Coordinates of C-alpha atoms in Angstrom, one line a residue:
Chain A
M1 CA 6.2 -11.2 26.0
A2 CA 4.7 -11.1 29.4
E3 CA 1.3 -12.7 29.9
T4 CA -1.5 -10.2 29.4
P5 CA -3.6 -9.8 32.5
R6 CA -7.1 -11.2 32.4
I7 CA -8.6 -7.8 33.0
V8 CA -6.9 -6.4 30.0
L9 CA -8.0 -9.2 27.8
D10 CA -11.6 -8.8 29.0
Y11 CA -11.4 -5.1 28.3
L12 CA -10.1 -5.8 24.7
A13 CA -12.8 -8.3 24.1
A14 CA -15.5 -5.8 25.3
L15 CA -13.9 -3.1 23.1
V16 CA -14.0 -5.4 20.0
L17 CA -17.6 -6.4 20.7
E18 CA -18.5 -2.7 21.0
T19 CA -16.6 -1.2 18.1
R20 CA -16.2 -4.0 15.6
S21 CA -19.6 -5.7 15.5
P22 CA -18.1 -9.2 15.3
A23 CA -20.2 -11.8 13.6
Y24 CA -19.5 -15.4 12.7
I25 CA -20.7 -18.0 10.3
R26 CA -19.8 -21.7 10.9
V27 CA -19.6 -23.8 7.7
D28 CA -19.1 -27.4 6.8
G29 CA -16.5 -28.9 4.5
L30 CA -18.6 -28.2 1.4
G31 CA -19.2 -24.6 2.3
G32 CA -22.7 -25.1 3.6
I33 CA -23.8 -22.9 6.5
L34 CA -24.2 -24.8 9.8
G35 CA -24.8 -21.8 12.1
W36 CA -24.2 -18.2 12.8
G37 CA -24.1 -15.7 15.6
G38 CA -22.8 -12.3 16.8
D39 CA -23.9 -9.1 15.2
T40 CA -24.8 -10.5 11.7
P41 CA -27.6 -7.9 11.3
A42 CA -25.0 -5.1 11.3
Y43 CA -23.7 -6.3 7.8
R44 CA -27.1 -6.5 6.1
L45 CA -26.1 -9.8 4.5
P46 CA -28.6 -11.8 2.5
S47 CA -30.8 -14.1 4.6
L48 CA -28.7 -16.7 6.4
A49 CA -30.1 -20.2 6.2
E50 CA -28.7 -23.6 7.3
G51 CA -27.3 -25.6 4.4
E52 CA -27.1 -22.7 2.1
P53 CA -23.7 -22.2 0.4
V54 CA -21.8 -19.5 2.4
G55 CA -20.6 -18.1 -0.9
L56 CA -24.1 -16.9 -1.7
V57 CA -24.0 -14.8 1.5
L58 CA -20.4 -13.6 1.3
S59 CA -18.7 -14.0 -2.1
A60 CA -15.4 -13.2 -0.6
V61 CA -15.0 -16.6 0.9
D62 CA -15.8 -18.5 -2.3
G63 CA -13.0 -20.9 -3.0
L64 CA -11.5 -20.7 0.5
I65 CA -13.6 -23.5 2.1
P66 CA -12.8 -26.0 3.5
H67 CA -10.0 -24.3 5.2
T68 CA -7.5 -26.1 7.4
G69 CA -4.2 -24.1 7.2
E70 CA -3.1 -20.9 8.7
P71 CA -6.0 -18.4 9.2
I72 CA -6.7 -16.1 6.3
R73 CA -7.4 -12.4 6.7
L74 CA -9.0 -10.4 3.9
P75 CA -8.9 -6.8 5.0
A76 CA -11.4 -4.2 4.0
V77 CA -13.7 -6.2 1.8
E78 CA -16.5 -3.9 0.4
L79 CA -20.0 -5.3 0.9
N80 CA -23.0 -4.5 -1.3
S81 CA -24.2 -2.3 1.5
G82 CA -21.1 -0.1 1.1
Q83 CA -19.7 -1.2 4.4
F84 CA -16.2 -2.5 4.7
V85 CA -15.5 -5.7 6.6
D86 CA -12.4 -7.6 7.6
V87 CA -13.0 -11.3 6.8
H88 CA -11.2 -13.9 8.8
V89 CA -11.3 -17.5 7.8
F90 CA -9.9 -20.2 10.1
G91 CA -10.4 -23.9 10.8
G92 CA -11.4 -25.7 14.0
D93 CA -13.8 -28.3 15.4
D94 CA -13.8 -30.0 12.0
H95 CA -15.5 -26.9 10.6
T96 CA -14.5 -23.7 9.0
W97 CA -15.2 -20.4 10.8
V98 CA -15.8 -17.2 9.0
L99 CA -15.5 -14.2 11.3
L100 CA -16.5 -10.7 10.2
T101 CA -15.3 -7.5 11.9
D102 CA -16.4 -4.1 10.9
A103 CA -13.7 -2.0 9.3
T104 CA -15.8 0.7 7.7
L105 CA -14.6 3.7 9.8
E106 CA -10.9 3.0 9.4
T107 CA -11.3 2.1 5.7
M108 CA -13.1 5.4 5.0
Q109 CA -10.4 7.3 6.8
Q110 CA -7.7 5.5 4.9
A111 CA -9.6 6.1 1.6
M112 CA -9.4 9.8 2.1
L113 CA -5.7 9.7 2.8
Q114 CA -5.0 7.3 0.1
Q115 CA -6.9 9.4 -2.5
R116 CA -4.8 12.4 -1.6
L117 CA -1.5 10.4 -1.6
N118 CA -2.2 8.9 -4.9
E119 CA -3.2 12.3 -6.4
V120 CA 0.1 13.8 -5.2
N121 CA 2.1 10.9 -6.5
L122 CA 0.4 11.2 -9.9
I123 CA 1.0 14.9 -10.0
R124 CA 4.7 14.4 -9.1
G125 CA 5.0 12.0 -12.0
W126 CA 3.3 14.5 -14.3
H127 CA 5.6 17.3 -13.2
A128 CA 8.6 15.1 -13.9
R129 CA 7.3 14.3 -17.4
A130 CA 6.4 17.9 -18.1
A131 CA 9.9 19.0 -17.2
D132 CA 11.3 16.4 -19.6
D133 CA 8.8 17.4 -22.2
Q134 CA 9.9 21.0 -21.9
I135 CA 13.3 20.0 -23.1
T136 CA 11.9 19.0 -26.4
R137 CA 9.3 21.7 -26.6
S138 CA 11.7 24.5 -25.7
E139 CA 13.6 23.8 -28.9
A140 CA 10.4 24.5 -30.9
G141 CA 9.6 27.6 -28.7
E142 CA 6.5 26.0 -27.4
L143 CA 5.1 26.4 -23.9
I144 CA 3.7 23.9 -21.5
S145 CA 0.5 24.9 -19.9
E146 CA -1.5 21.7 -20.0
L147 CA -0.9 19.6 -16.9
P148 CA -3.4 17.0 -15.8
A149 CA -5.3 18.0 -12.7
F150 CA -7.0 16.0 -10.0
T151 CA -10.2 17.8 -9.5
E152 CA -13.3 17.5 -11.8
E153 CA -15.4 20.3 -10.5
G154 CA -14.7 24.0 -10.2
E155 CA -13.7 25.2 -6.8
R156 CA -12.9 28.5 -5.1
L157 CA -9.7 28.2 -3.1
E158 CA -7.5 30.4 -1.0
V159 CA -4.1 29.9 -2.5
S160 CA -0.6 31.4 -2.7
V161 CA 0.7 31.9 -6.2
L162 CA 4.4 31.7 -6.8
Q163 CA 5.9 32.9 -10.0
L164 CA 9.6 32.5 -10.8
Y165 CA 11.3 34.4 -13.5
F166 CA 14.7 33.3 -14.6
A167 CA 17.3 33.9 -17.3
L168 CA 20.0 31.5 -18.1
P169 CA 23.5 32.9 -18.4
Q170 CA 24.7 33.9 -21.9
H171 CA 27.8 31.7 -21.8
S172 CA 30.1 32.0 -24.7
G173 CA 33.1 30.2 -23.3
P174 CA 33.9 26.5 -23.3
V175 CA 31.3 24.2 -21.9
L176 CA 32.6 22.2 -18.9
A177 CA 32.4 18.5 -18.9
T178 CA 30.1 18.7 -15.8
D179 CA 27.7 21.0 -17.6
D180 CA 24.4 19.6 -18.7
L181 CA 23.8 20.5 -22.3
D182 CA 20.2 21.4 -21.6
P183 CA 20.1 23.8 -18.7
L184 CA 16.5 24.8 -19.2
G185 CA 15.3 21.3 -18.5
R186 CA 17.6 21.1 -15.6
V187 CA 16.3 24.3 -14.2
L188 CA 12.6 23.3 -14.6
R189 CA 13.3 20.0 -12.9
A190 CA 15.1 21.6 -10.0
A191 CA 12.3 24.1 -9.4
T192 CA 9.6 21.5 -9.8
E193 CA 11.2 19.2 -7.3
V194 CA 11.4 22.0 -4.7
I195 CA 7.9 23.1 -5.3
T196 CA 6.5 19.6 -5.2
H197 CA 8.4 19.0 -1.9
E198 CA 6.4 21.9 -0.5
S199 CA 3.1 20.5 -1.7
G200 CA 2.9 23.1 -4.5
Y201 CA 1.2 22.4 -7.8
V202 CA 3.0 23.7 -10.9
T203 CA 0.4 25.1 -13.2
S204 CA 2.5 26.3 -16.1
M205 CA 6.1 26.4 -17.4
A206 CA 7.7 28.5 -20.0
Q207 CA 11.2 29.2 -21.2
D208 CA 11.7 31.9 -18.7
S209 CA 9.1 31.4 -16.0
L210 CA 7.3 28.9 -13.9
V211 CA 4.0 29.3 -12.0
A212 CA 2.9 27.2 -9.0
M213 CA 0.0 27.3 -6.6
F214 CA 0.0 26.3 -2.9
G215 CA -3.3 25.4 -1.3
V216 CA -4.5 23.3 -4.2
L217 CA -3.0 20.2 -2.8
P218 CA -3.3 19.5 0.9
T219 CA -0.5 21.3 2.9
G220 CA 0.7 20.8 6.4
S221 CA 0.9 24.5 7.1
S222 CA -0.7 27.5 5.5
P223 CA -0.2 27.9 1.8
Q224 CA 1.7 31.2 2.4
I225 CA 4.3 29.4 4.5
H226 CA 4.8 26.7 2.0
A227 CA 5.0 29.2 -0.9
I228 CA 7.7 31.3 0.9
R229 CA 9.8 28.2 1.8
A230 CA 9.5 27.0 -1.8
A231 CA 10.5 30.4 -3.2
R232 CA 13.6 30.5 -1.0
D233 CA 14.7 27.0 -2.0
A234 CA 13.7 27.5 -5.7
V235 CA 15.8 30.6 -6.1
A236 CA 18.8 28.7 -4.8
A237 CA 18.0 25.5 -6.8
V238 CA 17.5 27.4 -10.1
R239 CA 20.7 29.3 -9.6
E240 CA 22.6 26.1 -9.1
A241 CA 20.9 24.2 -11.8
G242 CA 21.1 27.0 -14.4
S243 CA 24.8 27.5 -14.0
I244 CA 26.7 27.2 -17.2
G245 CA 30.5 27.2 -17.3
G246 CA 30.6 28.4 -13.8
E247 CA 28.3 31.4 -14.6
N248 CA 25.0 32.0 -12.9
G249 CA 21.9 33.4 -14.5
S250 CA 19.3 35.5 -12.8
V251 CA 16.2 34.4 -10.9
A252 CA 13.5 36.2 -9.0
A253 CA 10.3 35.2 -7.3
G254 CA 6.9 36.8 -6.6
I255 CA 4.2 35.5 -4.3
S256 CA 0.7 36.8 -4.0
S257 CA -2.1 35.2 -1.9
G258 CA -5.9 35.3 -2.3
F259 CA -8.9 33.5 -3.7
V260 CA -8.8 31.9 -7.1
S261 CA -11.3 29.8 -9.0
V262 CA -9.9 26.5 -10.2
G263 CA -11.3 23.8 -12.4
L264 CA -11.0 21.8 -15.5
V265 CA -12.0 22.7 -19.0
N266 CA -11.8 20.5 -22.1
V267 CA -9.4 21.7 -24.7
A268 CA -9.0 19.6 -27.9
G269 CA -10.1 16.5 -26.0
S270 CA -7.7 17.0 -23.1
R271 CA -8.6 18.2 -19.6
V272 CA -6.7 21.4 -18.8
F273 CA -6.3 22.8 -15.3
V274 CA -7.5 26.4 -15.2
A275 CA -7.1 29.0 -12.4
V276 CA -8.6 32.5 -12.5
G277 CA -8.0 35.2 -10.0
P278 CA -6.1 38.5 -9.3
S279 CA -3.3 36.7 -7.4
L280 CA -2.1 35.1 -10.6
E281 CA -1.4 38.5 -12.3
A282 CA -0.2 40.0 -9.0
A283 CA 2.4 37.2 -8.5
G284 CA 3.7 37.8 -12.0
N285 CA 4.0 41.5 -11.5
L286 CA 5.9 41.0 -8.3
A287 CA 8.3 38.5 -9.9
R288 CA 8.9 40.8 -12.8
S289 CA 9.7 43.8 -10.6
A290 CA 11.9 41.8 -8.2
D291 CA 15.7 42.1 -8.5
S292 CA 17.6 38.9 -9.2
G293 CA 18.0 36.8 -6.1
T294 CA 15.0 38.4 -4.4
V295 CA 11.6 37.1 -3.3
L296 CA 8.9 39.8 -3.4
V297 CA 5.6 39.0 -1.6
D298 CA 2.4 40.9 -1.0
V299 CA 0.9 41.8 2.4
A300 CA -1.7 39.0 2.2
T301 CA 1.2 36.5 2.0
L302 CA 3.5 38.0 4.7
K303 CA 0.9 38.6 7.4
V304 CA 0.2 34.9 7.9
A305 CA 3.7 33.7 7.1
G306 CA 4.8 33.4 10.7
D307 CA 8.5 32.5 11.1
A308 CA 8.7 31.9 7.3
G309 CA 8.4 35.7 6.9
A310 CA 11.5 36.4 8.9
G311 CA 14.0 38.6 7.0
F312 CA 11.5 40.3 4.7
K313 CA 11.7 44.1 4.5
S314 CA 9.2 46.6 3.4
S315 CA 9.6 47.5 -0.3
G316 CA 7.0 49.9 -1.5
E317 CA 3.6 48.1 -1.2
A318 CA 5.3 44.7 -1.0
Y319 CA 8.0 43.0 1.1
A320 CA 11.3 41.8 -0.2
L321 CA 13.7 39.1 0.9
D322 CA 17.2 39.5 -0.5
L323 CA 18.9 36.1 -0.9
N324 CA 22.0 37.4 -2.6
Chain B
M1 CA -22.4 -23.2 -13.5
L2 CA -18.7 -22.8 -13.1
Q3 CA -17.5 -20.1 -10.8
K4 CA -14.0 -18.5 -11.3
K5 CA -12.2 -15.9 -9.3
I6 CA -10.1 -13.3 -11.2
C7 CA -7.9 -10.8 -9.3
M8 CA -7.0 -7.4 -10.7
L9 CA -3.4 -6.5 -9.9
G10 CA -1.4 -3.4 -10.7
A11 CA 0.0 -0.1 -9.4
F12 CA -2.3 2.6 -8.2
A13 CA -4.3 4.6 -10.7
V14 CA -3.6 2.3 -13.7
G15 CA -7.4 1.7 -14.3
K16 CA -8.2 -1.6 -12.6
T17 CA -11.5 -0.4 -11.3
S18 CA -12.3 1.3 -14.6
L19 CA -11.6 -1.9 -16.5
V20 CA -14.0 -3.9 -14.3
S21 CA -16.6 -1.1 -14.5
R22 CA -16.3 -1.1 -18.3
Y23 CA -16.6 -4.9 -18.5
V24 CA -19.4 -5.3 -16.0
T25 CA -21.5 -2.2 -16.5
S26 CA -20.1 -0.8 -19.8
M27 CA -19.6 2.5 -18.0
F28 CA -16.5 4.7 -17.7
S29 CA -15.8 7.8 -15.6
E30 CA -12.9 10.2 -15.9
K31 CA -13.0 10.8 -12.2
Y32 CA -10.2 9.1 -10.3
L33 CA -11.3 7.5 -7.1
S34 CA -8.7 5.3 -5.5
T35 CA -9.7 1.9 -4.3
V36 CA -9.2 0.9 -0.7
G37 CA -9.4 -2.8 0.2
V38 CA -11.2 -5.0 -2.3
K39 CA -14.5 -4.9 -4.1
I40 CA -16.0 -8.0 -5.7
D41 CA -18.1 -7.8 -8.8
K42 CA -19.7 -10.6 -10.8
K43 CA -20.2 -11.2 -14.5
T44 CA -21.5 -14.2 -16.3
L45 CA -20.3 -15.2 -19.7
V46 CA -20.4 -18.3 -21.9
V47 CA -17.3 -20.0 -23.0
G48 CA -17.9 -22.8 -25.4
D49 CA -20.6 -24.9 -23.7
E50 CA -19.8 -23.6 -20.3
T51 CA -21.6 -20.8 -18.5
V52 CA -19.0 -19.2 -16.2
M53 CA -19.7 -16.8 -13.3
L54 CA -16.6 -14.6 -12.9
M55 CA -15.9 -13.2 -9.5
L56 CA -13.8 -10.1 -10.2
W57 CA -11.7 -9.0 -7.3
D58 CA -10.8 -5.4 -7.8
I59 CA -7.9 -5.0 -5.4
Y60 CA -6.4 -1.7 -4.3
G61 CA -3.4 -0.5 -6.3
E62 CA 0.1 -0.9 -4.9
D63 CA 2.2 2.1 -4.2
S64 CA 5.4 2.8 -2.3
M65 CA 3.5 3.1 1.0
Q66 CA 1.4 -0.1 0.9
K67 CA 2.0 -3.5 -0.7
V68 CA -0.9 -5.6 -1.9
Q69 CA -1.8 -8.4 0.6
M70 CA -1.5 -11.6 -1.3
S71 CA -4.1 -13.3 0.8
Y72 CA -6.6 -11.7 -1.5
L73 CA -5.3 -14.1 -4.2
K74 CA -6.2 -17.3 -2.4
G75 CA -8.4 -19.4 -4.5
A76 CA -7.9 -17.3 -7.7
S77 CA -8.2 -19.1 -11.0
G78 CA -6.4 -16.3 -12.8
Y79 CA -5.4 -12.7 -12.6
L80 CA -5.2 -9.6 -14.8
L81 CA -2.1 -7.5 -14.5
V82 CA -2.8 -3.9 -15.4
A83 CA -0.2 -1.3 -16.4
D84 CA -0.8 2.3 -17.4
A85 CA 0.5 3.1 -20.9
T86 CA 1.4 6.6 -19.9
R87 CA 3.5 5.6 -16.9
R88 CA 6.4 3.3 -17.7
E89 CA 7.0 2.4 -14.1
T90 CA 3.7 0.7 -13.8
L91 CA 5.0 -2.0 -16.1
D92 CA 7.7 -2.8 -13.6
K93 CA 5.2 -2.9 -10.9
A94 CA 3.1 -5.4 -12.8
A95 CA 6.1 -7.6 -13.3
S96 CA 6.9 -7.5 -9.5
L97 CA 3.3 -8.2 -8.6
H98 CA 3.3 -11.2 -11.0
E99 CA 6.3 -12.7 -9.2
R100 CA 4.5 -12.4 -5.8
A101 CA 1.2 -13.6 -7.1
R102 CA 2.8 -16.7 -8.4
E103 CA 3.8 -17.7 -4.9
V104 CA 0.2 -17.8 -3.9
T105 CA -1.7 -18.9 -6.9
G106 CA 0.8 -21.2 -8.5
D107 CA 0.8 -21.5 -12.3
V108 CA -2.6 -20.1 -13.1
P109 CA -3.4 -18.1 -16.3
F110 CA -2.7 -14.4 -16.3
L111 CA -2.8 -11.6 -18.8
L112 CA -1.2 -8.2 -18.9
V113 CA -3.5 -5.3 -20.0
V114 CA -1.7 -2.1 -21.0
N115 CA -4.5 0.3 -20.2
K116 CA -5.0 3.9 -21.4
S117 CA -3.7 2.9 -24.8
D118 CA -6.0 5.5 -26.3
L119 CA -3.5 8.2 -25.0
V120 CA -1.2 7.6 -27.9
A121 CA 0.8 10.8 -27.6
Q122 CA 1.6 10.1 -23.9
C123 CA 2.5 6.5 -24.3
E124 CA 5.6 5.4 -22.4
I125 CA 5.2 1.6 -22.9
D126 CA 6.2 0.9 -26.5
D127 CA 6.4 -2.5 -28.2
A128 CA 10.1 -2.8 -27.3
A129 CA 9.3 -2.5 -23.6
L130 CA 6.8 -5.4 -23.9
Q131 CA 9.0 -7.6 -26.0
P132 CA 10.9 -9.2 -23.1
L133 CA 7.6 -10.1 -21.5
L134 CA 6.3 -11.6 -24.7
N135 CA 9.6 -13.6 -25.0
Q136 CA 8.8 -15.0 -21.5
G137 CA 5.4 -16.2 -22.8
W138 CA 3.2 -13.5 -21.3
S139 CA -0.1 -12.7 -23.0
V140 CA -0.3 -9.0 -23.5
L141 CA -3.1 -6.8 -24.7
R142 CA -3.3 -3.1 -25.3
G143 CA -6.6 -1.8 -24.0
S144 CA -8.6 1.2 -22.9
A145 CA -11.3 1.3 -20.3
K146 CA -12.2 4.7 -21.7
T147 CA -12.9 3.5 -25.2
G148 CA -13.6 -0.1 -24.4
L149 CA -10.7 -1.2 -26.6
G150 CA -9.6 -4.8 -25.7
V151 CA -11.6 -5.0 -22.5
E152 CA -14.0 -7.8 -23.5
E153 CA -11.2 -9.5 -25.2
A154 CA -9.0 -9.4 -22.1
F155 CA -11.5 -11.0 -19.8
S156 CA -12.8 -13.5 -22.2
S157 CA -9.3 -14.6 -23.3
L158 CA -8.3 -15.1 -19.7
T159 CA -11.5 -17.0 -18.9
Q160 CA -11.1 -19.3 -21.9
R161 CA -7.6 -20.2 -20.6
M162 CA -8.9 -20.7 -17.1
V163 CA -11.6 -23.1 -18.2
G164 CA -9.3 -24.8 -20.6
G165 CA -11.1 -23.6 -23.7

């Protein structure tokens, strides 16, 4: 690597001093404080005093002193003040140096992203388990409606509701070796995968339908666009997954957009995700009235769908996309 | 007073923070708030004739996007591996973290807590899944930060082994 010019190094040093509030503590071989400097007030540490064990000031370095090997970096250590600090420990001059650099801003930003990422990953896992569970429950004619949710408090959200209606083929011929013996579970898994990929949140499953919301989880585009893309892919996926003996069943989709109130209620000791709003019923009505292989959407969905709305044609008060 | 560092290790959302919170403050919240970086809590307990100050390092959970930095484990006297009873894959994650932790800490005591064991109907980690680990000499406890089941026992058992009690 080419040598970095002095002016760049000076700029970087000034940048770190300005944005990272570096502070240092110099300690002896027993962990006693010898001196300190830099922007120590920024971290609201307990009083620094010569000879005091550094562990009383910064518990993160307990057990790390004396330090003679490779420098140690402990990223994003939360202080009692609520600030986050990167702690660097390195040796030199017969002493150990503890350097603190502020990491609060980037850690808070990461925290928001990490929270959402973890929630999405948890929900994906729940979806997969719910689909598996449906295999068992479908034999007893039970429905799945209780999926764990990530929000504690009620919220009013603008969402797109997608409802799929499907019917498996009434196949009476021989079952092919390639056929899964449980097509319902296969269909639900396929639909869930597509919906999850589009950041949708499956709120309920039954033996002939599935409901999902877009806009509950963070989405890259508008919920309407994700819902339409998911509907297109879900119709194809359900057809393929529901095939028995080479015969296809039927599948239709309805999408309605608007405000819903979402939240959690306790049912028999479990938290149950609940959504209330006219779009839920409207999506169901659209899906029921749609022909097989068709996606039927309301005006509120299509008008902000952008390119995703290409191919839809007026059909009464709604718009239809024929995927046959 | 002895001072001992314990690290909490596990996949994301297995309940590491909740276990620490239950142990230190006897509190539990259903709300999931992911941990970023590390938060250090302290708790004093008596083991035999020794008073021990535990430094509990609650480290962010590992996921597919970010691995746990093992520098956090420097100086640890022991660690708690945490798995989520309702997510089978978190047991595998605990096992892989154990392997990596070993490289930093050496042969220090550790203990596996299978958290959320109150959710019996959703349990995916049965005794058969734990048997291979028990065969390897692992100490395993079923616990619940929500109900408090096994929480005190987990920390005190690990501490006893750390101080040689």
